[in-house]
XYZ file of C-alpha atoms in Angstrom:
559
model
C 3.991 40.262 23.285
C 7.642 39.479 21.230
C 5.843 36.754 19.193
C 2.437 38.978 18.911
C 4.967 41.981 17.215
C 6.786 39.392 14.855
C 3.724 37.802 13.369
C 2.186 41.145 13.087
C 5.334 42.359 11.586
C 5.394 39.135 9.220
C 1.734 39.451 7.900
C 2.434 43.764 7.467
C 4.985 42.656 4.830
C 4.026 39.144 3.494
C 0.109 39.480 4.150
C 0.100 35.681 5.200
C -3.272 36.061 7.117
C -5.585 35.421 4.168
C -3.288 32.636 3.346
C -2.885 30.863 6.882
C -6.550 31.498 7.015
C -7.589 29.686 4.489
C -4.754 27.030 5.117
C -6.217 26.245 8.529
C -9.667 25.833 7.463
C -8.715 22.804 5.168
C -10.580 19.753 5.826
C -8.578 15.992 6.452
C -11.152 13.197 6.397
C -10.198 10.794 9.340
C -10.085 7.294 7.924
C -6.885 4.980 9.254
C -5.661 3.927 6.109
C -4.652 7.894 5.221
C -2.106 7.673 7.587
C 0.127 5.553 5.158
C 1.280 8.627 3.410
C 1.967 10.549 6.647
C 4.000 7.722 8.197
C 5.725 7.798 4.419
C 6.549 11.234 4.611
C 7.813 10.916 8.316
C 10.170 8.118 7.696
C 11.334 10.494 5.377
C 12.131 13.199 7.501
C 13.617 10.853 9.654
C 15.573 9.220 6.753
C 17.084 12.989 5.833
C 17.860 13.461 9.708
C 19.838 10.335 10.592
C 21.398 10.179 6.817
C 22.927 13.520 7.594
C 24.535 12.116 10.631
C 25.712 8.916 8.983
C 26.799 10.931 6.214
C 29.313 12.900 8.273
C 31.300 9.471 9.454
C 31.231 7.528 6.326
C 33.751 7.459 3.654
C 32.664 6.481 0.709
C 35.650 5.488 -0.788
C 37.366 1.648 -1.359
C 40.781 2.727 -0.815
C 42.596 0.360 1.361
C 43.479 1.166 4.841
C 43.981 0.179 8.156
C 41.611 -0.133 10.466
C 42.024 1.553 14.219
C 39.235 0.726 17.032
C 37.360 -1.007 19.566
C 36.438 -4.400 17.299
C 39.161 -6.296 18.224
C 38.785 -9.336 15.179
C 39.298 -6.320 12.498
C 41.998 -4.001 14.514
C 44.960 -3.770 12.651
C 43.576 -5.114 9.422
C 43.832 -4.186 5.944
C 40.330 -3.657 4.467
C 38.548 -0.590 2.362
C 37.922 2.841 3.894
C 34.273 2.056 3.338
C 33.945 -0.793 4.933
C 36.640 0.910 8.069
C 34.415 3.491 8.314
C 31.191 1.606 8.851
C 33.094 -0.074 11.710
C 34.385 2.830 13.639
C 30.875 4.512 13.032
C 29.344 1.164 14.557
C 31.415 0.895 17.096
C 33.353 3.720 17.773
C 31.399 6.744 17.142
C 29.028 7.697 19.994
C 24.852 6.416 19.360
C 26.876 5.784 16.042
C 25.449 2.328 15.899
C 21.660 3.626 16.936
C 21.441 6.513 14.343
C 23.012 4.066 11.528
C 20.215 1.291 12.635
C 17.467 4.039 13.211
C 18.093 5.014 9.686
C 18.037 1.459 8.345
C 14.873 0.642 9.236
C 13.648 3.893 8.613
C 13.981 3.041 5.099
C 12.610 -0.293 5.327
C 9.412 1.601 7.052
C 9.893 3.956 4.307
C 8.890 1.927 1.406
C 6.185 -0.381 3.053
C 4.431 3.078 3.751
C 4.759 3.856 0.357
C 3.323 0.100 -1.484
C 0.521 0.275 1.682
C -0.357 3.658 0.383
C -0.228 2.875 -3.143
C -2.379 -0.226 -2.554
C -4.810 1.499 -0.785
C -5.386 3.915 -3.596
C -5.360 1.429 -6.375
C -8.240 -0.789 -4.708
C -9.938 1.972 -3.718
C -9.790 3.844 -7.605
C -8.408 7.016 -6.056
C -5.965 7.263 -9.071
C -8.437 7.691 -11.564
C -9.500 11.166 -12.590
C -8.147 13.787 -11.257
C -5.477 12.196 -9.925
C -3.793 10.532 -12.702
C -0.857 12.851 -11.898
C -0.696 12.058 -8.441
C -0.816 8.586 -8.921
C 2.230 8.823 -11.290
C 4.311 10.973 -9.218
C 3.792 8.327 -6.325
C 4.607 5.334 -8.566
C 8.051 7.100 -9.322
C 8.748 7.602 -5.843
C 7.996 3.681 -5.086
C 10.879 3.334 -7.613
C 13.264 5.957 -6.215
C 12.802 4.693 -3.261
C 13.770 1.126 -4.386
C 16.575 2.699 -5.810
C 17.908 4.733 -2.726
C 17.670 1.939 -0.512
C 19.571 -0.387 -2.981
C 22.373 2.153 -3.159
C 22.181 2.625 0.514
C 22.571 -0.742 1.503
C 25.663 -1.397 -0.904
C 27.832 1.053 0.200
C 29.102 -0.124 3.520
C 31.506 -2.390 1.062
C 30.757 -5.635 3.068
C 30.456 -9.028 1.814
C 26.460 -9.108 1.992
C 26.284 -6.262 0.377
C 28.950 -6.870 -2.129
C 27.291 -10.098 -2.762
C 23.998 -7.885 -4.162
C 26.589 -5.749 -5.934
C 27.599 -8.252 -8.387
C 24.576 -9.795 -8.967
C 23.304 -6.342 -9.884
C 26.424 -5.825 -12.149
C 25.643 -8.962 -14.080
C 21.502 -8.168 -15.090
C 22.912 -4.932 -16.246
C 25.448 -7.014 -18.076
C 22.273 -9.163 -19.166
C 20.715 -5.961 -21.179
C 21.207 -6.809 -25.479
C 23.781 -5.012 -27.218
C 23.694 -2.451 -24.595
C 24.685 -4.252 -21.299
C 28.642 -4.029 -21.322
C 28.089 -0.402 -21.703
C 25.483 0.400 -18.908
C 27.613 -1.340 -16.182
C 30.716 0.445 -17.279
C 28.740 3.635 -17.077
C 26.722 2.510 -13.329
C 29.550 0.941 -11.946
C 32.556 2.998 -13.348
C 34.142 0.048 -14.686
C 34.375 -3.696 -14.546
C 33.485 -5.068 -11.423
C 34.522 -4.458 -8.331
C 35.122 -1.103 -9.742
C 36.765 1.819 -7.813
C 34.421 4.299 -8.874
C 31.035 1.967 -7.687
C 30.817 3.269 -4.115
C 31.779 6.708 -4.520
C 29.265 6.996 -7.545
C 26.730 5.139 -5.305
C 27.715 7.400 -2.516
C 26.570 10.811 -5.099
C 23.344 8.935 -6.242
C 22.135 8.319 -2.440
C 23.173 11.386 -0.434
C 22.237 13.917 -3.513
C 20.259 12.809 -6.509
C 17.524 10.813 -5.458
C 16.910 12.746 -2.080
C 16.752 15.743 -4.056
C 14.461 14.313 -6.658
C 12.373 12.747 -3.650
C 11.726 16.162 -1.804
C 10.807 17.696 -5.358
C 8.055 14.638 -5.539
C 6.981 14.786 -2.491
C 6.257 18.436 -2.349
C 4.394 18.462 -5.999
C 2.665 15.373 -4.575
C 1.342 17.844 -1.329
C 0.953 20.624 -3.808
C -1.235 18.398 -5.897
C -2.995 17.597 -3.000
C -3.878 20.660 -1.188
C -5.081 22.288 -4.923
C -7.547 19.194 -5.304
C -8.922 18.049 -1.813
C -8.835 14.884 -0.537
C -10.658 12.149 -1.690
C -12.949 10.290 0.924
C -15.131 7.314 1.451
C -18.760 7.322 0.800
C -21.011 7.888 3.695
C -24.423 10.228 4.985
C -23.064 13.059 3.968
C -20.295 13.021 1.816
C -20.894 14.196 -1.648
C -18.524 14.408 -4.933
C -18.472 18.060 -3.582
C -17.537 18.309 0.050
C -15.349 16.661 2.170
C -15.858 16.002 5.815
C -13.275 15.299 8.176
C -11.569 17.848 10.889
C -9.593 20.563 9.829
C -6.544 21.077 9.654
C -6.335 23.592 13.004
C -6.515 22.333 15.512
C -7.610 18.704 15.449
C -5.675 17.446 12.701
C -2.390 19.457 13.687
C -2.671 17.437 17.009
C -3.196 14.280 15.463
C -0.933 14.272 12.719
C 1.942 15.415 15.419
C 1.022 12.967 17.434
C 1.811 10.513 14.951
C 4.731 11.641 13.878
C 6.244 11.409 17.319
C 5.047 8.030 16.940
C 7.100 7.259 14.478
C 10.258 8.706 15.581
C 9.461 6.583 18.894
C 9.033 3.354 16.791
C 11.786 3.669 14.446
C 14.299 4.437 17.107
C 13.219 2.011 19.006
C 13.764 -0.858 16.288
C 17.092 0.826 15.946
C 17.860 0.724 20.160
C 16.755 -2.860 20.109
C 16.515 -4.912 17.267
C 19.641 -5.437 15.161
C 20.148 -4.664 11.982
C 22.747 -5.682 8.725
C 25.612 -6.423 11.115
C 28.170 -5.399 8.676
C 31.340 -6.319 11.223
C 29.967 -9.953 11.321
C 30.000 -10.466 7.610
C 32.904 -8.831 7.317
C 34.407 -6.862 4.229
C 33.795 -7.808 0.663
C 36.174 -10.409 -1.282
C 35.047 -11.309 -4.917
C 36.564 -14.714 -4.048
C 33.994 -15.214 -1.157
C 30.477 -15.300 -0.807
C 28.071 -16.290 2.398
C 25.248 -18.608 2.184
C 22.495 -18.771 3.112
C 22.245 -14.758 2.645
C 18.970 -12.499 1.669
C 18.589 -8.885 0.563
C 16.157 -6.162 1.912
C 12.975 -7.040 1.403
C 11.822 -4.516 -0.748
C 14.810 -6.132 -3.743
C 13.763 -9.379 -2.692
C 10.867 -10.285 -5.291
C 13.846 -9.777 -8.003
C 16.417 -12.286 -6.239
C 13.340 -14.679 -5.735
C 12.715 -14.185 -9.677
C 16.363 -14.817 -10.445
C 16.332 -17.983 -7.725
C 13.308 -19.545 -9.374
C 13.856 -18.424 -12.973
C 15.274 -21.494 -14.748
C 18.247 -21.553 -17.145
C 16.886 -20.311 -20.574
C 19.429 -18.266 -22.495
C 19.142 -17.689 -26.236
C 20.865 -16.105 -29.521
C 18.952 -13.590 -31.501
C 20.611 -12.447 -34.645
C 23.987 -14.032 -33.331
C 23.313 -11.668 -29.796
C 23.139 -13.508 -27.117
C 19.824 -12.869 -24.551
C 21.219 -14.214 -20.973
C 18.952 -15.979 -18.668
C 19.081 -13.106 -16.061
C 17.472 -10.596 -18.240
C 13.790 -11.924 -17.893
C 13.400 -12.149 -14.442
C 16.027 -9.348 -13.416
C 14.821 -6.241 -16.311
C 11.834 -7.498 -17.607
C 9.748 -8.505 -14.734
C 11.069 -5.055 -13.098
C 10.029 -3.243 -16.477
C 6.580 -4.779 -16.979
C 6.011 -4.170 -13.228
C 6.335 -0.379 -13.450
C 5.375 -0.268 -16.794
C 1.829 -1.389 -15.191
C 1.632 0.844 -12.720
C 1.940 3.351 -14.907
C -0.607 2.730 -17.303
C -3.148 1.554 -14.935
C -5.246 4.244 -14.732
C -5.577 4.585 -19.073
C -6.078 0.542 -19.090
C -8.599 0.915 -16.281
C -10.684 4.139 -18.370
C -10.301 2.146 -21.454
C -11.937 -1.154 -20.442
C -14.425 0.576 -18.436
C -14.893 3.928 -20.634
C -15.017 5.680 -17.305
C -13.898 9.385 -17.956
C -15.799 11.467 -15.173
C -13.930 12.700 -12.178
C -14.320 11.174 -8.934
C -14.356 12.636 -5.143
C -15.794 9.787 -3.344
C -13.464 5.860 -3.351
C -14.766 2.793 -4.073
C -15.438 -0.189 -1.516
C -12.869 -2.830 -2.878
C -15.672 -4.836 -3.535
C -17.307 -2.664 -5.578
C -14.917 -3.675 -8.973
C -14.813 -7.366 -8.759
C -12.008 -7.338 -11.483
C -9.671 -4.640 -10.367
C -9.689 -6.489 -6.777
C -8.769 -9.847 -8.118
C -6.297 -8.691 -10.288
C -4.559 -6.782 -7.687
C -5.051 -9.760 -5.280
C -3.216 -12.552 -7.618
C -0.191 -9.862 -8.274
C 0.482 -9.408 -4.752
C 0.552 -13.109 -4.121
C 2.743 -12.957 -6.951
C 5.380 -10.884 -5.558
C 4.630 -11.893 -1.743
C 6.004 -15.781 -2.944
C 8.688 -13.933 -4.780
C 10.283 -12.510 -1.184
C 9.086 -16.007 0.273
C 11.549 -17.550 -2.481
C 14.237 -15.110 -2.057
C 14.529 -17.334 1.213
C 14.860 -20.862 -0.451
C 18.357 -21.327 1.066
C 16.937 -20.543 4.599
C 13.835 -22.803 4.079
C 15.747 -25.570 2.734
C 18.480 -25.462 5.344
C 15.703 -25.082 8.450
C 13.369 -27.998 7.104
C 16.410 -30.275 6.262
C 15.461 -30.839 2.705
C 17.256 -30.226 -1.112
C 17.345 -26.391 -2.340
C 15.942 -28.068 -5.493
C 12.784 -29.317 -4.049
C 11.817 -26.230 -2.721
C 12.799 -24.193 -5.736
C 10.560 -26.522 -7.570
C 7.745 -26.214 -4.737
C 8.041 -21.932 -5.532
C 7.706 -22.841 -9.152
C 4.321 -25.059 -8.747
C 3.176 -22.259 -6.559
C 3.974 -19.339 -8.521
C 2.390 -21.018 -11.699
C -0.880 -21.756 -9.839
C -1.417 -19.593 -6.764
C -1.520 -16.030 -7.822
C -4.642 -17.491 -10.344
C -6.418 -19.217 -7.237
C -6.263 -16.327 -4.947
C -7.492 -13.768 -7.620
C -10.325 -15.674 -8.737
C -11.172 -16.163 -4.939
C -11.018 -12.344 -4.180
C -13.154 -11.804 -7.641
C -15.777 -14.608 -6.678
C -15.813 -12.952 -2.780
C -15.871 -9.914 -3.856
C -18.999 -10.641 -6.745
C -21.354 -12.183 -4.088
C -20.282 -9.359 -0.998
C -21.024 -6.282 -3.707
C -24.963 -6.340 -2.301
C -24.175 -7.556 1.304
C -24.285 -4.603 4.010
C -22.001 -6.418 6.042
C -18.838 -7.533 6.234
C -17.132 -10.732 3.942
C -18.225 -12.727 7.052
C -21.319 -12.494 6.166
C -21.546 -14.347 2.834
C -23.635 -17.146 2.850
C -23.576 -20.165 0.144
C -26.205 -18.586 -1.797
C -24.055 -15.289 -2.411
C -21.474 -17.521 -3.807
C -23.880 -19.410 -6.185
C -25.856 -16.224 -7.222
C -21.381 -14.552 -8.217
C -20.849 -17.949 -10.203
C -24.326 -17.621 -11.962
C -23.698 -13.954 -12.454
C -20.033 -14.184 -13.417
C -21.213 -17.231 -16.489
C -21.537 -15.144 -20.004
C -24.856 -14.700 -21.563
C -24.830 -14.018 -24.988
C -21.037 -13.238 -25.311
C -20.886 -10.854 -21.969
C -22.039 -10.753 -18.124
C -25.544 -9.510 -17.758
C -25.616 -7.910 -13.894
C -28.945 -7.977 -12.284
C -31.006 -5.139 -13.213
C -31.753 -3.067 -10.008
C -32.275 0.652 -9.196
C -32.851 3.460 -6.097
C -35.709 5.129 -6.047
C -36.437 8.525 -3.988
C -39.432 10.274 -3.008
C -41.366 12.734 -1.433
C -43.778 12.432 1.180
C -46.203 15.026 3.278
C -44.171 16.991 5.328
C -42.054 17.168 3.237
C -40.034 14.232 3.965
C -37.890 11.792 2.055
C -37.412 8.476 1.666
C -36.106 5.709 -0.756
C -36.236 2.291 -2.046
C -34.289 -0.558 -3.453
C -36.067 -2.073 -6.545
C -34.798 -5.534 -7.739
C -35.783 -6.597 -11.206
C -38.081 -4.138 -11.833
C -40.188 -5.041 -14.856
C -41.071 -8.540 -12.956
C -44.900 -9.550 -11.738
C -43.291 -9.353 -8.181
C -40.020 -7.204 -7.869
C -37.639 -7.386 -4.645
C -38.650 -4.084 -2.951
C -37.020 -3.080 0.301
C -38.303 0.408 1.647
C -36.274 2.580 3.932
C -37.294 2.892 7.409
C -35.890 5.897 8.295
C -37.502 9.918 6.635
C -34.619 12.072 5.230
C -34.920 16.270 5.462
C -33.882 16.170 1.810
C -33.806 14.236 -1.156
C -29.859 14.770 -1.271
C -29.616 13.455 2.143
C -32.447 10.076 1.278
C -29.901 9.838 -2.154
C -26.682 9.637 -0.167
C -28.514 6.926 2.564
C -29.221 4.898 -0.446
C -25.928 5.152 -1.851
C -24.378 3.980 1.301
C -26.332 0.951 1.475
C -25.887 -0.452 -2.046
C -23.332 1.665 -3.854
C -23.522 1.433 -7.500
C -26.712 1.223 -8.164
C -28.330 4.408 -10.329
C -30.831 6.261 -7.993
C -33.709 8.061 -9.907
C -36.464 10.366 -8.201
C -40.000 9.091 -8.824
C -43.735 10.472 -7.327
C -44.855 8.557 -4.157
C -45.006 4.798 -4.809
C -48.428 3.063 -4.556
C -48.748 1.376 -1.276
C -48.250 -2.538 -2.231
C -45.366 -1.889 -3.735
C -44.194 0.723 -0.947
C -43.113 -2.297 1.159
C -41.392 -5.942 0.933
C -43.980 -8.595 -0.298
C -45.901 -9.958 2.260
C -45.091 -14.267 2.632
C -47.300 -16.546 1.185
C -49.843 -18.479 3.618
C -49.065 -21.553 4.795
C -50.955 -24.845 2.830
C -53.957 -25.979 4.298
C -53.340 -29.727 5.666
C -55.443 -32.295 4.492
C -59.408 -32.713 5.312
C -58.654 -36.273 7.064
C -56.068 -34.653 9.541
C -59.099 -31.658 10.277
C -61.385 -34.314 10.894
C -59.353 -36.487 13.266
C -57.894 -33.446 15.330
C -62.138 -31.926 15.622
C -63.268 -35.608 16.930
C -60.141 -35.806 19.669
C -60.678 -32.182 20.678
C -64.407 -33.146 21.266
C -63.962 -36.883 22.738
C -61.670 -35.247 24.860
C -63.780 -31.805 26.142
C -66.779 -34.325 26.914
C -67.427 -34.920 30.294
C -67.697 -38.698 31.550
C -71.014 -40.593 32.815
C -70.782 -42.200 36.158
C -71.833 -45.216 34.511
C -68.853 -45.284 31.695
């Protein structure tokens, strides 16, 4: 009764009803791969949780001091409140070490939800129109993401992490005419600075957090005012969605995941170990450990600067250091894509109409390859990050497998995107799976992908749709049309409507234009019966009528 007065009180002033009403009624469709973005947001709120707890114990400060506790090979050392503070919260503070190792890998869980997400909505086309906006507010979340867990992982003032420090100090130094002053103004001064952590310490408690929950929450807002976007299927039009709603199957669903996540993540915190800051101990710009590797959402940039060879220059008497290409460039042009995707994509393809229903990553050859050879790309970039480990583990020279990354880089990323392209060409008309493409699927992609006259020329096809007594409907695929004999496959099945006969046809070779025609004449209503057999010769009739005959006559006593 308390609970049925205060929500009655609630609505009397707020008049939420109409609201939660119509809130509840919203549809979720219930593919898998939506889930990336939940477990995003999750890690998120478990990010802000266990952050807030670390928070409380850290100092952020590289003062030097003493440091007082259980580890016995640091007691009574001299080292920087930062890195005495980690420490004691490691091993001194009570589930210290499992909230600070819950919230590490929460991060790491963090962004792969995020590039998972944003890869299944770029092969997909869910960022075209109307979610251009969407699609840039999640690309700057990828990056203050990257950001926040850079800043994150430097503070704790160890040697690992001081290690990243200065190599981060010196491809802001790298920038033309402006370098000397961005690191004074990032870092506080040259480094090691005193003002690097505590600045650090403002940028990934505050800022980006803030900045993150403004994102996210446009993002949602963004979402809820334009519906989801689902896969094509019986069904599912550019005008509907179908899916559960939101009360009460998808409230039980999308809690029980969340719980899932909070059981994961603090699991890999309870028992899996993470940046061991007391075993690398604290950071000396005299020292540095090898073989040593970075998160590995910053590793594609330390595998750029490992494989990147030595190539300054002067321009106009300025010098342009080696580490500016593969440390600011290839970071730029990498977000610089991803933002203009979606106007590159509507330009090459002159697509402007808005779009509901996603596309099988099949269905654009060209957008699947290309993504497909970039993520090799930056997959052998964190595989190079690693060349110390490799070369120590097979027993062989750091400079043959740097070399080995560079052959690769140079050549793999092509293979692998013209394979996807090729795969994804001769699976476009194929029902099933990429399993199930024979030889002659490959052939007919080559022969289809070869220019004629200057451009491709796809095979002319269409869906057809029709009435018939009852009324029912049903459809057709038509292959090359205008020819003597066209490749007609009829639908077994009769639809209640020619909506519903459309959508069937849709499903079964999407992109192909569907048109409504009368009823289709009979010999064309069904697949082309197979030719007859030859007739064998008139010698081998002969022989097999005279054996049939010597054999069915009956034998004289006498014989």
């Amino acid at each position: 009764m308390t609970v049925r007065r205060v929500v009655t009180a609630a609505d009397s002033r707020l008049r939420l009803a109409p609201f939660l009403r119509k809130a509840f009624e919203k549809i979720f469709p219930d593919h898998w791969t939506f889930m990336f973005g939940e477990i995003a947001l999750y890690s998120f709120v478990v990010l802000v949780l266990t952050g807030t707890f670390v928070a409380l114990f850290f100092d952020p400060s590289t003062a030097q001091t003493v440091y007082r506790g259980s580890f016995e090979p640091m007691n009574g050392k001299l080292t920087s409140a930062a890195y005495a503070s980690a420490i004691s919260l490691s091993q001194d503070v009570r589930a210290g070490l499992l909230i600070r190792q819950t919230h590490h890998w929460a991060a790491l869980v963090f962004i792969a939800a995020i590039v998972l997400h944003l890869c299944r909505i770029f092969f997909t086309g869910a960022f075209r129109r109307p979610r251009v906006v969407n699609w840039l507010i999640g690309v700057t979340m990828l990056a203050l993401a990257l950001l926040n867990g850079f800043t994150g992982y430097s503070m704790p003032d160890d040697l690992l992490s001081g290690t990243g420090l200065r190599i981060a100090y010196s491809v802001t130094q790298s920038v033309p005419l402006v370098g000397a002053w961005l690191a004074f103004l990032l870092f506080g001064g040259e480094f090691p600075a005193d003002q690097t952590v505590p600045r650090m310490f403002v940028a990934h408690v505050f800022l980006v957090p803030a900045l993150l929950a403004v994102l996210i929450t446009a993002h949602m807002l963004i979402l809820i005012r334009q519906k989801h976007t689902q896969f094509p299927a019986p069904g599912r039009r550019e005008r509907n969605v179908v899916g559960s709603r939101l009360w009460p199957a998808y409230t039980v669903r999308t809690l029980a995941l969340f719980l899932a996540v909070l059981a994961v993540l603090f699991g890999l915190g309870g028992l899996f170990q993470i940046n061991p800051v007391w075993l690398y101990g604290p950071f000396n710009p005299a020292s540095a450990t090898v073989p040593a590797q970075p998160d590995w959402y910053v590793a594609w940039e330390e595998g750029a600067l490992r494989l990147f060879p030595s190539a300054g220059f002067r321009i106009f008497g300025y010098l342009v250091p080696s580490p500016f290409f593969p440390g600011v460039v290839l970071g730029a042009l990498t977000f610089l894509l991803l933002y203009v995707w979606p106007l590159l994509e509507r330009w090459c393809t002159g697509d402007r109409a808005d779009h509901q229903l996603l596309d099988r990553p099949r269905d654009h050859p060209a957008r699947l390859g290309i993504g497909v050879g970039l993520l090799c790309f930056y997959v052998l970039l964190v595989v190079a990050a690693a060349d110390d480990v490799i070369a120590r583990t097979l027993l062989v020279p750091i400079t043959s497998v740097v070399y080995a990354f560079r052959a690769l880089i140079l050549t793999l990323p092509w293979l692998a995107g013209l394979l996807a392209y090729f795969l994804a060409k001769a699976a476009r008309h194929t029902r099933g799976g990429f399993g199930e493409i024979t030889r002659a699927d490959l052939r007919a992609a080559a022969r289809r992908s070869r220019p004629q006259g200057g451009a491709a020329e796809p095979v002319p096809a269409r869906l057809e749709c029709w009435a018939e007594p009852g009324p029912r409907w049903k459809w057709r695929y038509v292959e090359h049309p205008e020819a003597k004999e066209p490749l007609v496959l009829v639908s077994t099945k009769h639809y209640p409507s020619r909506q519903a006969a459309a959508d069937a046809a849709r499903l079964a070779y999407p992109g192909t234009p569907v048109r409504t025609v009368s009823r289709p004449p009979s010999r064309t209503a069904a697949a082309p019966s197979p030719k007859p057999e030859r007739p064998r010769g008139r010698v081998f009739t002969a022989v097999t009528a005279v054996t049939v005959w010597l054999l069915g006559r009956k034998r004289h006593p006498d014989d």
